[in-house]
Coordinates of C-alpha atoms and ligand atoms in Angstrom, one line a residue:
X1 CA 96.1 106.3 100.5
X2 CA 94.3 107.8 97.7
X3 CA 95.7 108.6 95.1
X4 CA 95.3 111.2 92.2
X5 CA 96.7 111.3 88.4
X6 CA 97.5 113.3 85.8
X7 CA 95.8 113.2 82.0
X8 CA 99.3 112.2 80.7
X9 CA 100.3 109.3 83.5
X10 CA 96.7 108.4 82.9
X11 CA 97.0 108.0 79.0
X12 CA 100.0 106.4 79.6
X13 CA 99.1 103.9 81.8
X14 CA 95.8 102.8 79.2
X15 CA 98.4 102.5 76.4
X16 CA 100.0 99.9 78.5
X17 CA 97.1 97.9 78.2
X18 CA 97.2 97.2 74.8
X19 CA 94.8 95.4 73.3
X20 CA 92.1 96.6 75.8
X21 CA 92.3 99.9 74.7
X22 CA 92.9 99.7 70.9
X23 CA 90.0 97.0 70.9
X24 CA 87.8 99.1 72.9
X25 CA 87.4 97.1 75.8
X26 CA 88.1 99.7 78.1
X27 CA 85.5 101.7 76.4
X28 CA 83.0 99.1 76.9
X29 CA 83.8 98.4 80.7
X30 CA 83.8 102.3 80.8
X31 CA 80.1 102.6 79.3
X32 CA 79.2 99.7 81.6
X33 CA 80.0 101.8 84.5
X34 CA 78.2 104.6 83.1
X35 CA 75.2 103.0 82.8
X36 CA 75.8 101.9 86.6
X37 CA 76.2 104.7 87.9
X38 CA 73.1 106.7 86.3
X39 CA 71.1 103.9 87.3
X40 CA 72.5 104.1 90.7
X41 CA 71.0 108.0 90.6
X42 CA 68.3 107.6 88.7
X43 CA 67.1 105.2 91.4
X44 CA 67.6 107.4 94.2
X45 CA 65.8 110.1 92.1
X46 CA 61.9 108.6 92.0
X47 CA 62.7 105.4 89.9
X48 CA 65.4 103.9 86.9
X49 CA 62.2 102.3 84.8
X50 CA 60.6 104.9 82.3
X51 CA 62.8 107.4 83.2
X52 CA 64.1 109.3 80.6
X53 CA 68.1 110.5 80.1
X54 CA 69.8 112.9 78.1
X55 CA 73.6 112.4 77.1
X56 CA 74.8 115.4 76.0
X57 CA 77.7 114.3 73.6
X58 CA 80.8 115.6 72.5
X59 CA 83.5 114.6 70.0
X60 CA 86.0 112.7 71.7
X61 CA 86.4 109.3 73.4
X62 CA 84.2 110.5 76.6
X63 CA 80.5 110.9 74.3
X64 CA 81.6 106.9 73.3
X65 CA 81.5 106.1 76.6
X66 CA 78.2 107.4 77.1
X67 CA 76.7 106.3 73.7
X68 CA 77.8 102.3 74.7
X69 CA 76.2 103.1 77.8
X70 CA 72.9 103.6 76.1
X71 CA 72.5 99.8 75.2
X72 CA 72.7 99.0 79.3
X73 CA 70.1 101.5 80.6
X74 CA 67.7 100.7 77.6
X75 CA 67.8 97.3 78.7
X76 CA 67.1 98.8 82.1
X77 CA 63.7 100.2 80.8
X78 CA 65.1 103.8 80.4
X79 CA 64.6 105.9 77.4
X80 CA 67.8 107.7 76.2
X81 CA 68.2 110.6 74.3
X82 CA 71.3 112.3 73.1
X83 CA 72.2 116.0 71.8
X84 CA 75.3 115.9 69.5
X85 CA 77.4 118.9 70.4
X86 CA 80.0 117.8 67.8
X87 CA 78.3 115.8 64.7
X88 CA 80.8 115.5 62.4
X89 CA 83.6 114.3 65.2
X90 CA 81.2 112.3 67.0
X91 CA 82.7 108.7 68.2
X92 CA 81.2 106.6 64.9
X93 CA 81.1 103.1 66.2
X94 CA 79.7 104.3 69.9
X95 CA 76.3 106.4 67.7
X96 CA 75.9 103.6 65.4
X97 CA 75.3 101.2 68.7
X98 CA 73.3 103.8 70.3
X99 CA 71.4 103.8 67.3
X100 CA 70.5 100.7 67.3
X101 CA 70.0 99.9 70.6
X102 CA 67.0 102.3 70.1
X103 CA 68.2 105.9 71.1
X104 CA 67.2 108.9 69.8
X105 CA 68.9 112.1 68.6
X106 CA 67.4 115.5 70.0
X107 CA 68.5 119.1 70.1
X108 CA 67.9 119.8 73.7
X109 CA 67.7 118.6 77.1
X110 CA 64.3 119.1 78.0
X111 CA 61.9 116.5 79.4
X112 CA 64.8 114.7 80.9
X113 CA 65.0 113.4 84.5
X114 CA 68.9 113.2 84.4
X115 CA 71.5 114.2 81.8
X116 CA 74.8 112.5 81.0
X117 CA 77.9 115.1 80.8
X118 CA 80.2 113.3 78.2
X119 CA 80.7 116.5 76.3
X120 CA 84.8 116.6 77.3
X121 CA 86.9 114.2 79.5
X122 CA 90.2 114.0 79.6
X123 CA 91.1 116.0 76.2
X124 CA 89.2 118.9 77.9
X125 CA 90.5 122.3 77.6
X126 CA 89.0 125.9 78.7
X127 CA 85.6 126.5 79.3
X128 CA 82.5 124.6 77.5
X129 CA 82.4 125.9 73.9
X130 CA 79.6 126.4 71.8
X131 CA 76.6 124.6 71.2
X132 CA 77.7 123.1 74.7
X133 CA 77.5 126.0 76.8
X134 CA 73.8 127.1 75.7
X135 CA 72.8 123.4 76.1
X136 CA 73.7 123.0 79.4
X137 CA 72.4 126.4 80.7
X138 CA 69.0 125.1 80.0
X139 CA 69.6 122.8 82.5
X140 CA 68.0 124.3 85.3
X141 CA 67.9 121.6 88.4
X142 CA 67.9 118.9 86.3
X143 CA 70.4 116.4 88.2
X144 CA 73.4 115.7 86.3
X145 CA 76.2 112.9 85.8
X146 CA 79.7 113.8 84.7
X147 CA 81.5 111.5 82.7
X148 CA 85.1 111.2 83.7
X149 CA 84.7 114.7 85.3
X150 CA 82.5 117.8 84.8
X151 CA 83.1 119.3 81.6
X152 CA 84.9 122.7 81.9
X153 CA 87.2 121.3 84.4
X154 CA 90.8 121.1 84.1
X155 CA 91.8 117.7 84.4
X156 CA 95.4 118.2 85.7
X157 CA 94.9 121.9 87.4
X158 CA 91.1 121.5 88.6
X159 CA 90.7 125.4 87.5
X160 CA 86.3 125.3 87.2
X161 CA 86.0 127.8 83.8
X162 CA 83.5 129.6 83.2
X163 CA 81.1 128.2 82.1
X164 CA 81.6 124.8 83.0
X165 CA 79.4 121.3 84.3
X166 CA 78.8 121.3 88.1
X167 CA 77.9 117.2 88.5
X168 CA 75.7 115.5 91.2
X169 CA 77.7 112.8 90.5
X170 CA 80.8 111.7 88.3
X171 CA 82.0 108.6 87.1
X172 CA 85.6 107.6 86.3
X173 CA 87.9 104.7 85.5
X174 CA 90.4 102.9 87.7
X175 CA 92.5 106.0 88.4
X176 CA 91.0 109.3 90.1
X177 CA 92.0 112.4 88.2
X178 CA 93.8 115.2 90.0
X179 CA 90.7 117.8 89.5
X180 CA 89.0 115.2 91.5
X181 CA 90.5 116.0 94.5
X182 CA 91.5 120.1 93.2
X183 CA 87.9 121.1 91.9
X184 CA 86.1 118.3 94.3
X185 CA 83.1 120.2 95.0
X186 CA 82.3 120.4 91.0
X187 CA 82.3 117.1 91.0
X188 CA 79.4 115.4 93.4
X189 CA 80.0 111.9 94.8
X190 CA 82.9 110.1 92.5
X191 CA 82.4 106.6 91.9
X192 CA 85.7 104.8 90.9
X193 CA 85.1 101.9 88.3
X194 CA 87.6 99.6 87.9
X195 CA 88.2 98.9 84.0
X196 CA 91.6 96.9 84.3
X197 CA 94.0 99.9 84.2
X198 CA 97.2 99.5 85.9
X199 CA 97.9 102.2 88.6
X200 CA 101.0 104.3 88.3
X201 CA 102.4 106.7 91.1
X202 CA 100.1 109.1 92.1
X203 CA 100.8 112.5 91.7
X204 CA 99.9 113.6 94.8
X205 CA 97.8 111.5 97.3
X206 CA 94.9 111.8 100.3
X207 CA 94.8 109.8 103.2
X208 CA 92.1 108.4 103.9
X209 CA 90.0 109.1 107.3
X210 CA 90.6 105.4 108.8
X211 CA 94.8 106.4 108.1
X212 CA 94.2 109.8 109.7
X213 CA 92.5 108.0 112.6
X214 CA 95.3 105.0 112.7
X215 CA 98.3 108.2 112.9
X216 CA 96.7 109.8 115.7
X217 CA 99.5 110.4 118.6
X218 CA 97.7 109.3 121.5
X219 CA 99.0 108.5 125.2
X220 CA 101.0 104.8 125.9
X221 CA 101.0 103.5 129.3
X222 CA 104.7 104.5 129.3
X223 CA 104.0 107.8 128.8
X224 CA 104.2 111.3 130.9
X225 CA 103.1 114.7 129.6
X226 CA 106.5 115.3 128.7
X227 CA 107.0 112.2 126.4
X228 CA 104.1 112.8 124.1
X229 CA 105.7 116.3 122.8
X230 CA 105.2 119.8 124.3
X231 CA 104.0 122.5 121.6
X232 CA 104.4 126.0 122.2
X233 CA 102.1 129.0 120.5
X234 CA 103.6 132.0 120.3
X235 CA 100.0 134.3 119.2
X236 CA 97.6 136.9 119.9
X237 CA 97.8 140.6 121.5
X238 CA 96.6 142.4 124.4
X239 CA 94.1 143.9 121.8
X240 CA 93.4 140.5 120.3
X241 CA 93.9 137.6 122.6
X242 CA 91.1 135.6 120.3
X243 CA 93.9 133.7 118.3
X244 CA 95.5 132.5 121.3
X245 CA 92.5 131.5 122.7
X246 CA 91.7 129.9 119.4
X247 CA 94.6 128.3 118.8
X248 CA 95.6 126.8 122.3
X249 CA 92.3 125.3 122.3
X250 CA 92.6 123.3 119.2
X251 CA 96.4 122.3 120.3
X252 CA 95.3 120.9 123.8
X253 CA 92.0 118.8 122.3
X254 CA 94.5 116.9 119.3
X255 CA 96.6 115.7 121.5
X256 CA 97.0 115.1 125.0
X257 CA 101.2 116.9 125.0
X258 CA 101.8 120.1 127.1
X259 CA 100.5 123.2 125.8
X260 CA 102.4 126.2 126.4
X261 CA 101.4 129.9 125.6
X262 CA 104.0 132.6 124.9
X263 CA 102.3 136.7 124.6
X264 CA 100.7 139.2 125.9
X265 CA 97.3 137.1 126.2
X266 CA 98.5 134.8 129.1
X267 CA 95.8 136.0 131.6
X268 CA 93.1 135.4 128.9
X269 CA 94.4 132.0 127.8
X270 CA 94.8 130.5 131.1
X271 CA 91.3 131.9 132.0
X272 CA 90.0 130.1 129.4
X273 CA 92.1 126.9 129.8
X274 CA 94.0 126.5 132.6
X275 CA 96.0 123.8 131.7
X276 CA 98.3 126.0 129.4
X277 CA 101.5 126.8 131.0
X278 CA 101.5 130.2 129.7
X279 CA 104.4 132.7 130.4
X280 CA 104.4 136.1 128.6
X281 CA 108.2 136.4 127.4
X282 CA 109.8 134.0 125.2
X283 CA 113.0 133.1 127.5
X284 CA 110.8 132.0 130.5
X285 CA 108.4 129.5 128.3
X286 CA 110.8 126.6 128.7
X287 CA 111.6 123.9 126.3
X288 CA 109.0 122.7 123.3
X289 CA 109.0 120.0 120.7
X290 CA 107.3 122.7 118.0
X291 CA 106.3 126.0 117.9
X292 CA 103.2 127.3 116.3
X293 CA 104.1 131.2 115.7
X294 CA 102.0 134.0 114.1
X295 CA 97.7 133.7 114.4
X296 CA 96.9 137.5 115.2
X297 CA 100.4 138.3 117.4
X298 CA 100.8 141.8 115.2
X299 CA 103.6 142.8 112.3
X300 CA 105.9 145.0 113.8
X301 CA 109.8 144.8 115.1
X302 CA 109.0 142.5 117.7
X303 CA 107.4 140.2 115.9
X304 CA 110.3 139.9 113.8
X305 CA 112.5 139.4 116.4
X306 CA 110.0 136.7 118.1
X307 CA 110.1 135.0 114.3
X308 CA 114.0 135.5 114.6
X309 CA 114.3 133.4 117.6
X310 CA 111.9 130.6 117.2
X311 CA 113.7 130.0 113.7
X312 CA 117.0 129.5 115.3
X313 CA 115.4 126.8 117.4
X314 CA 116.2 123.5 117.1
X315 CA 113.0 122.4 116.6
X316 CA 109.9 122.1 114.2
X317 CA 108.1 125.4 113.5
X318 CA 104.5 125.9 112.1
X319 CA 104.6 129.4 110.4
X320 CA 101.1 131.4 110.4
X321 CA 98.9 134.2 109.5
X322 CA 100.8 137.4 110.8
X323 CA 104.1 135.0 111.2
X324 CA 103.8 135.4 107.2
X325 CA 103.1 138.7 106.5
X326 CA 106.4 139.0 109.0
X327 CA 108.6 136.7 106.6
X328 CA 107.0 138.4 103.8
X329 CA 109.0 141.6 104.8
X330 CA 112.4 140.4 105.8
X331 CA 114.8 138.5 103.5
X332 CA 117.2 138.1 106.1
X333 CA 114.3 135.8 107.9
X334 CA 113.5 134.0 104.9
X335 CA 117.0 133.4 104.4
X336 CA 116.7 131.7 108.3
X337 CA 114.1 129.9 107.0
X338 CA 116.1 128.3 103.7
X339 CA 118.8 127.3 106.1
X340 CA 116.6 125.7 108.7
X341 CA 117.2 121.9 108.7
X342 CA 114.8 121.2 111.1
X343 CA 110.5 120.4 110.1
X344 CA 109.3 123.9 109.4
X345 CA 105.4 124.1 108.4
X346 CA 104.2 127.5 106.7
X347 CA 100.1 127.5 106.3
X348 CA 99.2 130.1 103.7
X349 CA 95.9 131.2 102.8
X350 CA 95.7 132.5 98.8
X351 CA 96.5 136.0 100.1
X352 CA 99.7 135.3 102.5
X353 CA 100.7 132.7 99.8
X354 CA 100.6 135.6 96.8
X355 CA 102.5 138.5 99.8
X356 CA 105.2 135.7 100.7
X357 CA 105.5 134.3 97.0
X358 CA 106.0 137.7 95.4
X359 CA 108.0 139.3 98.2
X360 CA 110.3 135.8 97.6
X361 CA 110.7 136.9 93.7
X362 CA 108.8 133.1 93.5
X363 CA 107.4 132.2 90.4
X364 CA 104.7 130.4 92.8
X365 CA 102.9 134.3 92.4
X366 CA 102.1 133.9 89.3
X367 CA 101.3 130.3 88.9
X368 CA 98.6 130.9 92.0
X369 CA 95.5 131.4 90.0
X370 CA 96.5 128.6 86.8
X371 CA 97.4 126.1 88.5
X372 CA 97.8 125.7 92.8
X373 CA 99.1 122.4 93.0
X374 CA 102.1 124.0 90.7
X375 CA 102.8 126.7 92.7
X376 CA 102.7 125.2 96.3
X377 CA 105.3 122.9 95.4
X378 CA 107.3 125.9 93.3
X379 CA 107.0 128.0 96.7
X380 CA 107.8 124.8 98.8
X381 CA 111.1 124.2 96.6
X382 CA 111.7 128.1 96.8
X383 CA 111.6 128.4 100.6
X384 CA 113.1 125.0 101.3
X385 CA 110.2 124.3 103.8
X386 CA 106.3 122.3 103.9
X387 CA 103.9 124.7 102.7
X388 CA 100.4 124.3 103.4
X389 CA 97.2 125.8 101.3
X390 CA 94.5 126.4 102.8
X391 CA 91.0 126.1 101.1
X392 CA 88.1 124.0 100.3
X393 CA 90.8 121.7 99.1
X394 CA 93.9 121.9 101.5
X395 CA 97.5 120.8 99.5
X396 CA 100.5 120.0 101.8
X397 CA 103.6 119.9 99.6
X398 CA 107.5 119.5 100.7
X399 CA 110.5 120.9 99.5
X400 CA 111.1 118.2 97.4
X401 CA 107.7 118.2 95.6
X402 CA 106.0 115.4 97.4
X403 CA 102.6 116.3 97.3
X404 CA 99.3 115.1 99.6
X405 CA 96.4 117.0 100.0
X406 CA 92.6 116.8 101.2
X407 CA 89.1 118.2 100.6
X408 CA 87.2 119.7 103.2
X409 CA 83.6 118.5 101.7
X410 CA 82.1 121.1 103.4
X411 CA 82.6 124.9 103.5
X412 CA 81.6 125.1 107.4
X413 CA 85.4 126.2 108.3
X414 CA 85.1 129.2 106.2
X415 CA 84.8 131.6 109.1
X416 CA 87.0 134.1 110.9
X417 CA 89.6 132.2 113.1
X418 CA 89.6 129.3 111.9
X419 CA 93.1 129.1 110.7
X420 CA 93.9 129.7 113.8
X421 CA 92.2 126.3 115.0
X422 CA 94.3 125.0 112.4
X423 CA 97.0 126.0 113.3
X424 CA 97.0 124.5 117.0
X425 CA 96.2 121.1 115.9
X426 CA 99.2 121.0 113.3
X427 CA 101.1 122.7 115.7
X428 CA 100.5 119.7 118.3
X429 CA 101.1 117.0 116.0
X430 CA 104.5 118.3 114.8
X431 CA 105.2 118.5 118.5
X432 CA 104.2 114.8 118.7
X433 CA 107.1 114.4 116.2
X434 CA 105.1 113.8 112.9
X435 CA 106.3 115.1 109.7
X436 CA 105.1 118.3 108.7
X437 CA 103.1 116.8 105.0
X438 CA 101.4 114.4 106.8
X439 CA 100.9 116.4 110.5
X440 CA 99.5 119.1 108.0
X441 CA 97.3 116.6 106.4
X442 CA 95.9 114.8 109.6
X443 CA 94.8 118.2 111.1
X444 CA 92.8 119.5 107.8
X445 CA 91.3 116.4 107.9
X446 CA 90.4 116.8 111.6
X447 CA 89.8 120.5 110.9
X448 CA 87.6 119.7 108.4
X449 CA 85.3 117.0 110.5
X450 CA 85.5 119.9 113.1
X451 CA 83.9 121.8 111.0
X452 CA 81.4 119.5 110.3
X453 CA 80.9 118.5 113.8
X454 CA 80.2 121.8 115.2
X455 CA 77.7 123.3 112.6
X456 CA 75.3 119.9 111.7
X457 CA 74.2 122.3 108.5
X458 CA 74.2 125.8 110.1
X459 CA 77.3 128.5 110.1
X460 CA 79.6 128.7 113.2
X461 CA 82.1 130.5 114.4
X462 CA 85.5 129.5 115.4
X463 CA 85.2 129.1 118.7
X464 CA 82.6 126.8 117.7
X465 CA 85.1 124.8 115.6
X466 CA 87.6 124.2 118.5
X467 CA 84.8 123.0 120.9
X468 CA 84.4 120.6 118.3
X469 CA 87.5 119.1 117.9
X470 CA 87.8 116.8 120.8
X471 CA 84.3 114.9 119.8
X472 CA 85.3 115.1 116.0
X473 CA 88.4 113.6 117.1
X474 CA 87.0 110.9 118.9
X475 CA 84.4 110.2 116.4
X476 CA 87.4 109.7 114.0
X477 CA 89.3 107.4 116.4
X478 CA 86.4 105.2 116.2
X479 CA 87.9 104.1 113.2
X480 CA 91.0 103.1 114.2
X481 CA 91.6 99.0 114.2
Ligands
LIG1 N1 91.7 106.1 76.5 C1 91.1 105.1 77.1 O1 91.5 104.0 77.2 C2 89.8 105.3 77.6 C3 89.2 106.6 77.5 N2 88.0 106.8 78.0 C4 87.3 108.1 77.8 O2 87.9 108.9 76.9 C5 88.1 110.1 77.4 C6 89.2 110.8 76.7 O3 88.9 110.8 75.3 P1 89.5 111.9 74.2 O4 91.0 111.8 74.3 O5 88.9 111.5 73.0 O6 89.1 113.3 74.7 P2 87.7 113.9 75.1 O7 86.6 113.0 74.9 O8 87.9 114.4 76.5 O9 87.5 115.1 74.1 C7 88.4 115.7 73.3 C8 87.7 116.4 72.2 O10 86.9 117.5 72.8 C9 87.3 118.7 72.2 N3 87.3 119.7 73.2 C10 88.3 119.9 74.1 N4 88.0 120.9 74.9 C11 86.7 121.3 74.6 C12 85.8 122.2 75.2 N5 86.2 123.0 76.2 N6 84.6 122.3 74.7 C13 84.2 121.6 73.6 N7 85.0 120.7 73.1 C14 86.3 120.5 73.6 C15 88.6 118.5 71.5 O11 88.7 119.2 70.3 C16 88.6 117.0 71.2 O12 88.1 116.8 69.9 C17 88.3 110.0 78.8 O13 88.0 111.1 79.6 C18 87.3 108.9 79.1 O14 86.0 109.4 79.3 C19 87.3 105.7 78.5 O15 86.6 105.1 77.4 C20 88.1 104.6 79.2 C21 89.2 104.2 78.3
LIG2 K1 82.5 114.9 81.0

């Protein structure tokens, strides 16, 4: 597992080191990694010898790293450079050795071939400030390296102010900072350094894909269709039979279960795979290990009345799209949902998060746009149930606050149905009897490779993305032990 910090388990866990941090020897294995890691780029970039580098510094603890790391690239045959956006505050010890390891104080970042981000770190707050802000937007394509993380960035919440650093590449120490997993794509390819800090729980944590892979539910030689868990989708109209197309799709390539398919759509479905056992009234569908309600199945009475029904089953239930709007409008469903002791799996995007938090009277509403991670698990707590956010970076976060979540790395799944896709996989893995944090995790993971899979650097559609699951799946599986 990966695992993510805040700034104040962070701090705390470098005061426990003592002597290493009061006699700067975490700074110096911190500069050391600095000057690593720009190497690293500037190497990939036409060449580390004669290049030249800018650090743009400001007046805390993450310009000293920089400064210190000056001494390493200049014995690297790199000319450095550094802007003070902070003079009088600047780190003293870190400018005097900068000094006299022979770099040079300039007002701007021009003629550089890289520049070093160590204006703010983990004492960031807002947006860059002044001189910082007109600095950097002279930029222009100029590649850049965050210290720590992009400065701007909110190193607990990940909220990207405006303006703020976007990095090619970042550089932290020992422990990964929660905006590197909430504002990921800010933050280019992370490179963790270990500097000797001693790791504390995580505040919430990201498996990684070789765990994904080694979770996978897939047949024994003991096992029958029935055995490996039997999901049931409950989507899709006459007028829109897309979602339950969609959706049973994605459930019958994740795992190899029963699918079944409960709606109006059963003709289309089966026509398009003919393995789902697809009935069109709930009391003829049989028995399932999870159902998967909502993608595109409509709003009105008997959709509440579906909703109704499914709750009261004793088994694990993956709440979606229309399925939310639904709970959104009736308390006396939401009070079915508090009371449900059985996995239940809700998977908001922002917009049915906000409907469902404010029509709860959650504070989640309001926390939506400061800070996510807060108001998942405030919703989570709220509506005693799993509540998944979807996005660029997905958070999966239990009633009781435990917290894992996963970044896409790509933006491909941003298209019209693809929740739905989503929605099947999760849907099959809760039926395969995995928890609904990590069955939630494991499919935006897969969703996410999906995604990847299927468009190779052009957009795609959904249906695109659930043709891809079964060969992003097995590509994943290859990494199993
Ligand atoms: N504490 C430690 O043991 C270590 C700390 N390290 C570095 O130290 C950093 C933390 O240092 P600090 O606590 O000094 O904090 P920072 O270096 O993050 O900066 C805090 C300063 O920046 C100013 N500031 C805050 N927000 C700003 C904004 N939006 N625009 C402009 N200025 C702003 C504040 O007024 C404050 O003076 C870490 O991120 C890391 O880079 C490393 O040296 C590793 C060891
Ligand atoms: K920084």
């Amino acid at each position: 597992m990966i695992g993510f910090h805040t700034a104040d388990a962070i701090r705390d866990a470098e005061r426990a080191t003592g002597h290493l941090l009061t006699d700067g020897v975490l700074m110096a294995r911190a500069a050391h990694a600095v000057a690593h890691v720009v190497a690293a780029e500037l190497a990939v970039r036409g060449g580390v010898y004669g290049a030249t580098v800018v650090l743009v510094v400001g007046a805390g603890d993450n310009g000293g790293d920089a400064l210190y790391a000056a001494r390493h690239l200049r014995r690297r045959g790199v000319r450095v450079r550094a802007v003070l956006t902070a003079p009088d505050r600047v780190h003293a010890a870190a400018l005097a050795d900068f000094r006299a390891a022979g770099g040079t104080l300039v007002d701007t970042v021009d003629g550089a071939d890289l520049v070093v981000d160590a204006i703010v770190g983990l004492g960031g707050r807002g947006p860059l400030r002044e001189p910082a802000a007109s600095i950097m937007a002279a930029l222009g394509d100029t590649p850049v390296v965050a210290v720590d993380l992009p400065s701007g960035i909110d190193p607990d919440t990940g909220i990207v102010h405006d303006p703020s650093v976007h990095a090619d590449a970042t550089v932290t120490f020992s422990l990964r900072r929660l905006a590197h997993l909430l504002a990921a794509s800010s933050c280019g390819a992370i490179t963790v350094a270990d500097i000797g800090i001693p790791v504390p729980t995580p505040a919430v944590e990201s498996p990684t894909d070789a765990e994904v892979a080694a979770r996978w539910p897939l047949p024994g030689p003991r096992d029958d269709k029935y055995t490996q868990g039997v999901v049931g989708v409950i989507a899709g109209s006459t007028a829109y039979p897309g979602a339950a197309i969609l959706a049973t799709t994605a459930a019958i390539a994740a795992t190899s279960g029963m699918t079944r398919y409960v709606g109006p759509a059963a003709p289309q479905v089966v026509a398009h795979r003919p393995e789902t056992v697809a009935v069109t009234d709930l009391a003829a569908a049989g028995r399932v290990q999870a159902w998967v309600i909502g993608p595109g199945y409509g709003t009105g009475r008997d959709s509440a009345d579906l909703l109704r029904q499914v709750l009261a089953d004793d088994v694990a239930v993956l709440i979606d799209a229309d399925a939310l709007t639904v709970l959104a409008a009736n308390d006396d469903l939401r009070a079915d949902l508090r009371a449900r002791e059985r996995p239940t799996l809700l998977t908001p995007h922002a917009g049915e998060f906000a409907r469902l938090a404010t029509a709860a009277g959650s504070a989640a509403a309001g926390l939506l746009e400061t800070d996510r991670l807060a108001a998942v698990r405030v919703l989570a707590a709220d509506l005693n149930a799993t509540v998944l956010l979807k996005g660029r970076t997905t958070l999966v976060v239990d009633a009781d606050g435990t917290a894992w979540g996963t970044d896409a790395e790509s933006s491909w799944a941003a298209t019209a149905g693809s929740g739905d896709v989503l929605s099947g996989i999760a849907g099959a893995l809760l039926a395969a009897d995995i928890e609904p944090r990590v069955a939630g995790t494991m499919a935006a993971r897969l969703h996410a490779r999906a995604a990847a899979t299927a468009s190779g650097g052009a957009p795609i559609g959904a249906s695109d993305l659930a043709a891809a699951v079964a060969p992003a799946l097995r590509a994943l599986l290859h990494l199993r032990q």
